[in-house]
GROMACS .gro file of C-alpha atoms in nm:
model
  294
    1UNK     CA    1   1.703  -5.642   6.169
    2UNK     CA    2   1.473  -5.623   5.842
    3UNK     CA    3   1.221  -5.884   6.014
    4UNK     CA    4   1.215  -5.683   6.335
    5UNK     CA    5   1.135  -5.326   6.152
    6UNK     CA    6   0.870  -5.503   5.955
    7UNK     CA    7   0.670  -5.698   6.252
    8UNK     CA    8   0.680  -5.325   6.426
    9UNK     CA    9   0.585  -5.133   6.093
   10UNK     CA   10   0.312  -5.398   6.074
   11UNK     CA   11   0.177  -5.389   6.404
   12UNK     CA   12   0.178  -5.000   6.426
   13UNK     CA   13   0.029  -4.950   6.041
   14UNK     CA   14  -0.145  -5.254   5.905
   15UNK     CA   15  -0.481  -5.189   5.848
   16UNK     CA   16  -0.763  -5.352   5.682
   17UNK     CA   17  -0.686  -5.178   5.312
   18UNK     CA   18  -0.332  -5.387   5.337
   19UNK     CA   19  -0.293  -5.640   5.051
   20UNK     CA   20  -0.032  -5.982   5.097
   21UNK     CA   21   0.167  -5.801   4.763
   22UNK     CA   22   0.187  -5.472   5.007
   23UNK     CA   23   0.320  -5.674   5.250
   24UNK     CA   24   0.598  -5.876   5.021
   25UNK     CA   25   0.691  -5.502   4.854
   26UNK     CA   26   0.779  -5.377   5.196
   27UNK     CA   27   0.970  -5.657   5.291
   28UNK     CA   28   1.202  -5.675   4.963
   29UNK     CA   29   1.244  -5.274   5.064
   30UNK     CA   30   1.370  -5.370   5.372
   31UNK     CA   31   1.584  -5.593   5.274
   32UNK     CA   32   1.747  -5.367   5.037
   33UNK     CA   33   1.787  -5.043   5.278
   34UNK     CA   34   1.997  -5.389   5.475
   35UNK     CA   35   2.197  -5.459   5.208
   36UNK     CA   36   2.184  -5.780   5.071
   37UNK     CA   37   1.931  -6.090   5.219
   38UNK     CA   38   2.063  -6.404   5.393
   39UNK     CA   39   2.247  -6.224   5.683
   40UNK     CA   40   2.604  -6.246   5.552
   41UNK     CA   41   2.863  -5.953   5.620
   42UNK     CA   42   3.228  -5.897   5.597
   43UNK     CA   43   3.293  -6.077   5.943
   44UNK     CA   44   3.072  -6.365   5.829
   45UNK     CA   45   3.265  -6.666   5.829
   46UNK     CA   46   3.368  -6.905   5.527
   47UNK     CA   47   3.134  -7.181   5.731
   48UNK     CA   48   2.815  -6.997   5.718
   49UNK     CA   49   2.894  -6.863   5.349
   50UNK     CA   50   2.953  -7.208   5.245
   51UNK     CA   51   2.591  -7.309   5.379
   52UNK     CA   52   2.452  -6.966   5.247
   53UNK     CA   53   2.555  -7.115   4.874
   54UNK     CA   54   2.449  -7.479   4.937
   55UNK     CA   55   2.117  -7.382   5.041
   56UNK     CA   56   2.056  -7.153   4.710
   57UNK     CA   57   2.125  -7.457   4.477
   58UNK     CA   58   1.884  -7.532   4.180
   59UNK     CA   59   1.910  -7.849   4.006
   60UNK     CA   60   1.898  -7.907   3.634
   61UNK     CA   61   1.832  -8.329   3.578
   62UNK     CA   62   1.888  -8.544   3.293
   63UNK     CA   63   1.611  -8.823   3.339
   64UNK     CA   64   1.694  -8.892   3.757
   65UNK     CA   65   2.015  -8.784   3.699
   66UNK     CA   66   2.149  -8.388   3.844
   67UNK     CA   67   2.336  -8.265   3.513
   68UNK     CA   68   2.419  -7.912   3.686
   69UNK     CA   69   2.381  -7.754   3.960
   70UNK     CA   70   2.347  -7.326   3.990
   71UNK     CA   71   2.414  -7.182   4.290
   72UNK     CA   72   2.351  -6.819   4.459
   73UNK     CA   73   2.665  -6.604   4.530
   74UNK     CA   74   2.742  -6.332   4.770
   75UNK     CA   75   2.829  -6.016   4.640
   76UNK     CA   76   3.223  -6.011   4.618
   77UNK     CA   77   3.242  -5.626   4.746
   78UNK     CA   78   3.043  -5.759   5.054
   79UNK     CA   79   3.234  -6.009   5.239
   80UNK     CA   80   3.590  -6.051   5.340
   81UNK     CA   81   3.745  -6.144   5.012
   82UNK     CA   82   3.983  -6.406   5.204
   83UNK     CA   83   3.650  -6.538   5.388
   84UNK     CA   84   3.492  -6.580   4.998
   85UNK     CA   85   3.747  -6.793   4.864
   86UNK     CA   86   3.702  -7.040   5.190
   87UNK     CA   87   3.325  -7.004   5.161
   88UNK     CA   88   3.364  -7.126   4.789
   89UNK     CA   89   3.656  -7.374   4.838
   90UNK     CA   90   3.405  -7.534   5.056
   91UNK     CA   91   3.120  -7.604   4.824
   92UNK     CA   92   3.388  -7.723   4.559
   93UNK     CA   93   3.455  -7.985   4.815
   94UNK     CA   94   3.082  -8.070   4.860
   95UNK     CA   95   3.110  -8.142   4.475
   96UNK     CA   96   3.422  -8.340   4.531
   97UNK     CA   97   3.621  -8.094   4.369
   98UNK     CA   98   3.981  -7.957   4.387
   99UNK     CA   99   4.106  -7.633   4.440
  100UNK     CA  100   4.004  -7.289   4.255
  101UNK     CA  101   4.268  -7.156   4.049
  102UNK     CA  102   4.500  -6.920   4.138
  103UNK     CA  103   4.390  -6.648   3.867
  104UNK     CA  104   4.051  -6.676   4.018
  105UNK     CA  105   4.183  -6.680   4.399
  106UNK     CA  106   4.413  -6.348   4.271
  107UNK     CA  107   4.093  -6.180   4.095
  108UNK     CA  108   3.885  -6.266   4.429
  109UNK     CA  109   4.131  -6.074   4.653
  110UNK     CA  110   4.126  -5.793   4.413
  111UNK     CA  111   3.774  -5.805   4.423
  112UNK     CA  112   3.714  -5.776   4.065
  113UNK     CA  113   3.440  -5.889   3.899
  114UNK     CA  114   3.474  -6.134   3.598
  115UNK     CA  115   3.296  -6.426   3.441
  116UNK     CA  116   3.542  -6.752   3.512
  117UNK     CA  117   3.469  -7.095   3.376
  118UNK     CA  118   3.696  -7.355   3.389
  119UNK     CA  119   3.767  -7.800   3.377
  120UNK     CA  120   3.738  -7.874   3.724
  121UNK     CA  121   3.978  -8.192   3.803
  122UNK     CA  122   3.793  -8.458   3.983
  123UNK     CA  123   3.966  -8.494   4.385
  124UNK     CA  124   3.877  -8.854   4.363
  125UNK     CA  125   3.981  -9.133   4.099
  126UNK     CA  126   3.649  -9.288   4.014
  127UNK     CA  127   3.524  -8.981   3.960
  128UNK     CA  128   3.495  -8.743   3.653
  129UNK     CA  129   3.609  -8.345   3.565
  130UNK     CA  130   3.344  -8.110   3.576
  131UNK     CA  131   3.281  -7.758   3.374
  132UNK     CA  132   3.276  -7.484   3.664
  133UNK     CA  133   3.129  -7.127   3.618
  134UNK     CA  134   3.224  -6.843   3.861
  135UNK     CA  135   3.007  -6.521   3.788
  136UNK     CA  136   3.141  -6.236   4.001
  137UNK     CA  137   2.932  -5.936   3.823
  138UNK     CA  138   2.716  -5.727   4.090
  139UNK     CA  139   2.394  -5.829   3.914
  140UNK     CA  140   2.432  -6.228   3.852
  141UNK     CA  141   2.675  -6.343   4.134
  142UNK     CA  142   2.609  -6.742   4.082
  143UNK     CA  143   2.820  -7.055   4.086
  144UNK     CA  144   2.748  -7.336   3.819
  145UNK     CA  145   2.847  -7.673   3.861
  146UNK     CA  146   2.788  -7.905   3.552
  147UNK     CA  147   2.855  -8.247   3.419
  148UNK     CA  148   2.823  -8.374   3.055
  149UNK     CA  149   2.496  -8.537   2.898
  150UNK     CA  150   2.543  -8.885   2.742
  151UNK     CA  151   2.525  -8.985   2.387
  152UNK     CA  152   2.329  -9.245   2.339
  153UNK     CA  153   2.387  -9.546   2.072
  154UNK     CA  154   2.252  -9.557   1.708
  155UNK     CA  155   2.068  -9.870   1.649
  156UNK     CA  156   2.133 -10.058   1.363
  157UNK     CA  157   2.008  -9.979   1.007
  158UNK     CA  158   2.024 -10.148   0.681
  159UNK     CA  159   2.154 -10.078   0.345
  160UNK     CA  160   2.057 -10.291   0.052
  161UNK     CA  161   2.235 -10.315  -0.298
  162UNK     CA  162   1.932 -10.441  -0.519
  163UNK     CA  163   1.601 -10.330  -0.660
  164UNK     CA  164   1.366 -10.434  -0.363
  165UNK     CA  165   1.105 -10.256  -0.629
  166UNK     CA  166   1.098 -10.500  -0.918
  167UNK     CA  167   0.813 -10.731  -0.844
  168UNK     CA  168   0.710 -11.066  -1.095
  169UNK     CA  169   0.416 -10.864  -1.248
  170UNK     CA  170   0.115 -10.612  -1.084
  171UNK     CA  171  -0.029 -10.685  -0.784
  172UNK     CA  172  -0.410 -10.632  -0.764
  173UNK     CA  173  -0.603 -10.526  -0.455
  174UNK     CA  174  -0.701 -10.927  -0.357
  175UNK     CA  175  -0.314 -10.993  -0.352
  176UNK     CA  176  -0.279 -11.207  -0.661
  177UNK     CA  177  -0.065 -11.061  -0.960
  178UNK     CA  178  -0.145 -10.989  -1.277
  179UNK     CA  179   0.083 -11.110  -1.544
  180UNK     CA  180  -0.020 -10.920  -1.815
  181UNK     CA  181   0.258 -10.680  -1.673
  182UNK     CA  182   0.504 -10.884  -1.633
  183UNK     CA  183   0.844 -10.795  -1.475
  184UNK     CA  184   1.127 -10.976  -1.321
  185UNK     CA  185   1.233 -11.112  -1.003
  186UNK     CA  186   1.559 -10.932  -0.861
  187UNK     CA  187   1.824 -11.192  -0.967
  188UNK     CA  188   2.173 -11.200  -0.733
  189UNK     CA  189   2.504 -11.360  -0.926
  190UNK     CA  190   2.780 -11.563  -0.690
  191UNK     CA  191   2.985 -11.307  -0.483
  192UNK     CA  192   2.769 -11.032  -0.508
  193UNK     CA  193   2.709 -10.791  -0.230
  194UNK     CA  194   2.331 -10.770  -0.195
  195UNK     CA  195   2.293 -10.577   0.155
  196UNK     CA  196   2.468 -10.455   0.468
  197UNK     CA  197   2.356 -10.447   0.847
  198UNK     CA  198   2.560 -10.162   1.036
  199UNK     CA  199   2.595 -10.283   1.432
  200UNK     CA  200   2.457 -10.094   1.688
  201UNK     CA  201   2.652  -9.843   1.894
  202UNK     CA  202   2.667  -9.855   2.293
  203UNK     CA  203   2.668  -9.485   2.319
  204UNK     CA  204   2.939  -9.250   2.562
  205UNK     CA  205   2.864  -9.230   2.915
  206UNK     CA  206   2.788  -8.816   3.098
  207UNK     CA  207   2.883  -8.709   3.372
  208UNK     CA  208   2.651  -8.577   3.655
  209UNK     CA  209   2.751  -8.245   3.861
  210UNK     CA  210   2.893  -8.438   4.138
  211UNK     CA  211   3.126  -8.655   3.882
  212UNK     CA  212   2.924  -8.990   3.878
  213UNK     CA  213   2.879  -9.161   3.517
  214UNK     CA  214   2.560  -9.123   3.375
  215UNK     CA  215   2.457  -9.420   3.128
  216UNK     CA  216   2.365  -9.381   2.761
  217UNK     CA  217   2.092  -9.589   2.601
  218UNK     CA  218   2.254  -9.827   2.394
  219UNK     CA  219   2.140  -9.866   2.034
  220UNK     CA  220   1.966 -10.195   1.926
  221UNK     CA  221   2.041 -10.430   1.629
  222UNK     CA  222   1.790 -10.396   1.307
  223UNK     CA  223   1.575 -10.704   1.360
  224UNK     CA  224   1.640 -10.870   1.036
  225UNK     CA  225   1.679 -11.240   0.949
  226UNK     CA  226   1.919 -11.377   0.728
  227UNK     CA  227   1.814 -11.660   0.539
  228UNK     CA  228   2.006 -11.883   0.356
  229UNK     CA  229   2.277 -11.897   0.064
  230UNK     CA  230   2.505 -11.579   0.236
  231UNK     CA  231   2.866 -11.553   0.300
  232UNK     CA  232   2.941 -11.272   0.593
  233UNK     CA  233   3.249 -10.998   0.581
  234UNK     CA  234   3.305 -10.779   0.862
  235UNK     CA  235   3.414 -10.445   0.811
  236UNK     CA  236   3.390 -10.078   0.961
  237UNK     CA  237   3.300  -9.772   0.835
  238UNK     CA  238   3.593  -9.463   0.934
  239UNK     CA  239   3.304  -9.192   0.824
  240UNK     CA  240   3.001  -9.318   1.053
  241UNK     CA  241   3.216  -9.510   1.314
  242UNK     CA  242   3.023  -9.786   1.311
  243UNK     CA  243   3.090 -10.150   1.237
  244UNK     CA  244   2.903 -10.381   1.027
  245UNK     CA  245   2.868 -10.694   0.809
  246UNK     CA  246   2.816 -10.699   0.429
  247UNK     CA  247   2.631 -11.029   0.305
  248UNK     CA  248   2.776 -11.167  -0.017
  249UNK     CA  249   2.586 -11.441  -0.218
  250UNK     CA  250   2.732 -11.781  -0.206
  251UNK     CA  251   2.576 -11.892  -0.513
  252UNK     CA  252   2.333 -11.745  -0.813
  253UNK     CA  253   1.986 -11.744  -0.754
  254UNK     CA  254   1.671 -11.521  -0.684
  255UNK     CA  255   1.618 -11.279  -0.400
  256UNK     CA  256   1.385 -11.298  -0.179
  257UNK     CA  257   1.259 -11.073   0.055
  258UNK     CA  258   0.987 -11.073   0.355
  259UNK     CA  259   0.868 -10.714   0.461
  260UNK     CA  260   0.727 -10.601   0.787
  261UNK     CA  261   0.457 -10.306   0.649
  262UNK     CA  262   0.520 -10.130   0.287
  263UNK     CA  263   0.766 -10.289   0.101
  264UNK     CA  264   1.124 -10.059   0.203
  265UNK     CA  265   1.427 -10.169   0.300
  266UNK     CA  266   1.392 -10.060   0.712
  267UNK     CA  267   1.043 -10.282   0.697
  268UNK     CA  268   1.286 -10.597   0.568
  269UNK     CA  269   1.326 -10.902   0.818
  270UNK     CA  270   1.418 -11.160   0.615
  271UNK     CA  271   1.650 -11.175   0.338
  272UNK     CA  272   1.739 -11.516   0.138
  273UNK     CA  273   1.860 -11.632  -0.234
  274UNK     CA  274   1.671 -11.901  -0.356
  275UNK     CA  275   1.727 -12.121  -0.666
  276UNK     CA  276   1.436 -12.126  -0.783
  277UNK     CA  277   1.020 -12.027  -0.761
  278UNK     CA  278   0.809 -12.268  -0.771
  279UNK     CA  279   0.477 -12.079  -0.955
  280UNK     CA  280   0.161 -12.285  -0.936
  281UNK     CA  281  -0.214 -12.175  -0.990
  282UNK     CA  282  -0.136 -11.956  -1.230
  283UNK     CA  283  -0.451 -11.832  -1.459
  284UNK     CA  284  -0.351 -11.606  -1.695
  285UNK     CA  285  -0.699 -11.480  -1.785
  286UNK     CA  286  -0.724 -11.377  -1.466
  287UNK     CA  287  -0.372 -11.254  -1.374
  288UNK     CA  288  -0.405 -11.489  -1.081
  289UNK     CA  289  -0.098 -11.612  -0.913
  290UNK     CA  290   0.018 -11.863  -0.600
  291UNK     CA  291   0.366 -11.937  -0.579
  292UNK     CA  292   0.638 -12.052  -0.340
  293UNK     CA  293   1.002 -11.981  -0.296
  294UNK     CA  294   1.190 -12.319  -0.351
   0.00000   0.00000   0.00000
């Protein structure tokens, strides 16, 4: 055997001018002038070729979860074909799935080499199918083994249909307004649509490599407020798949709006119509301005 030539070679050769990479380079020749590592052969049986694979696996996760797995092959030309298809029929029950198909079982026993992927039924209800990819080329040789990554959920989001802009004058740096440039408040008539809150979305569940569902992160609602003087309609929208409600005014009146940071429409938490503002303090030398929504 490879280990036995190299323990001898060692023993009878190994001097002080002998480096560990020496070492490792001699051992990958011997292993080559052997054929192929692992100890497999034609006569090996579909029992220890089914550990041989197991044993090579490498794990790709999703958070904790295993999204695929890759596994080491033995070369196709190297071992009884009829011994192969056990040896892989095995791991494919490790993963809880069915059999291989028959154009793969029929290229196997040809021993060709080919590149075979393929949806990989599920042997057990609760589980789910699985992508499967059989490389049978000389210099790759690997099994995959993968599941499907969730989608997670959009969180809700706002759309408004006024001028969140027009302000009741300029405001100066100490926060009161100047009313030398005066402007408007955003007025709202009866039945008009002023802004729309799309729902969240829970997301699609993955799939892991052995079939188990892996969660998405649902989406959460836009924190926002509604104050008072709205009528709600329901509705969905075909293009973004998402439900939502629209907010119509009851009555006529003055928007008003409470921001969370710069005044934009995702920094809005509260949204109300109001009949009226009651303005007091007001010193128009100044610009100066206190007022209340009322």
């Amino acid at each position: 055997m490879a280990q036995e030539k190299l323990e001898n070679m060692l023993l009878d050769d190994l001097d002080s001018y002998t480096s560990i990479d020496d070492v490792e380079d001699l051992e990958d020749d011997l292993e080559e002038d052997e054929g192929f590592s692992g100890e497999l052969d034609e006569t090996s049986p579909p029992e220890k070729i089914t550990q041989w694979i197991l044993e090579s696996r490498e794990n790709l996760k999703y958070g904790s979860d295993i999204l695929s797995v890759t596994m080491d092959l033995p070369p196709v030309n190297r071992i009884a074909p009829e011994n192969f298809i056990a040896g892989l029929q095995g791991v494919l029950r490790d993963f809880a799935i069915g059999k291989l198909p028959e154009n793969i079982t029929k290229s196997i026993l040809a021993r060709e080499f080919d590149n075979f992927e393929f949806i990989a039924p599920a042997r057990e209800k609760h589980l789910q199918p699985r992508n499967v990819e059989i490389n049978t080329f000389p210099e790759i040789c690997t099994l995959t083994v993968r599941g499907r990554e969730p989608v997670d959920g959009n969180d809700g989001t706002i759309q408004v249909f006024f001028d969140f802009h027009v302000h009741p004058g300029k405001y100066l740096p100490d926060g009161s307004i100047d009313f030398t440039e005066i402007n408007r408040f955003p007025q709202a008539s009866e039945d008009d649509c002023i802004f729309r809150i799309y729902q969240p979305t829970p997301g699609s569940e993955g799939t892991d490599a052995y079939g188990l569902s892996i969660a998405p992160k649902a989406g959460v609602p836009f924190p926002i407020k509604p104050g008072e003087g709205f009528r709600i309609e329901n509705g969905y929208d075909e293009e973004r798949k998402e439900h939502y409600q629209d907010y119509f005014c009851k009555k006529s009146g003055i928007i008003v709006c409470q921001f969370e940071g710069p005044a934009h429409p995702d920094n809005t938490r509260e949204i109300s119509i109001k009949n009226e503002i009651v303005v007091k303090d007001i010193d128009f030398t100044t610009g100066s301005l206190k007022g209340q929504a009322g």
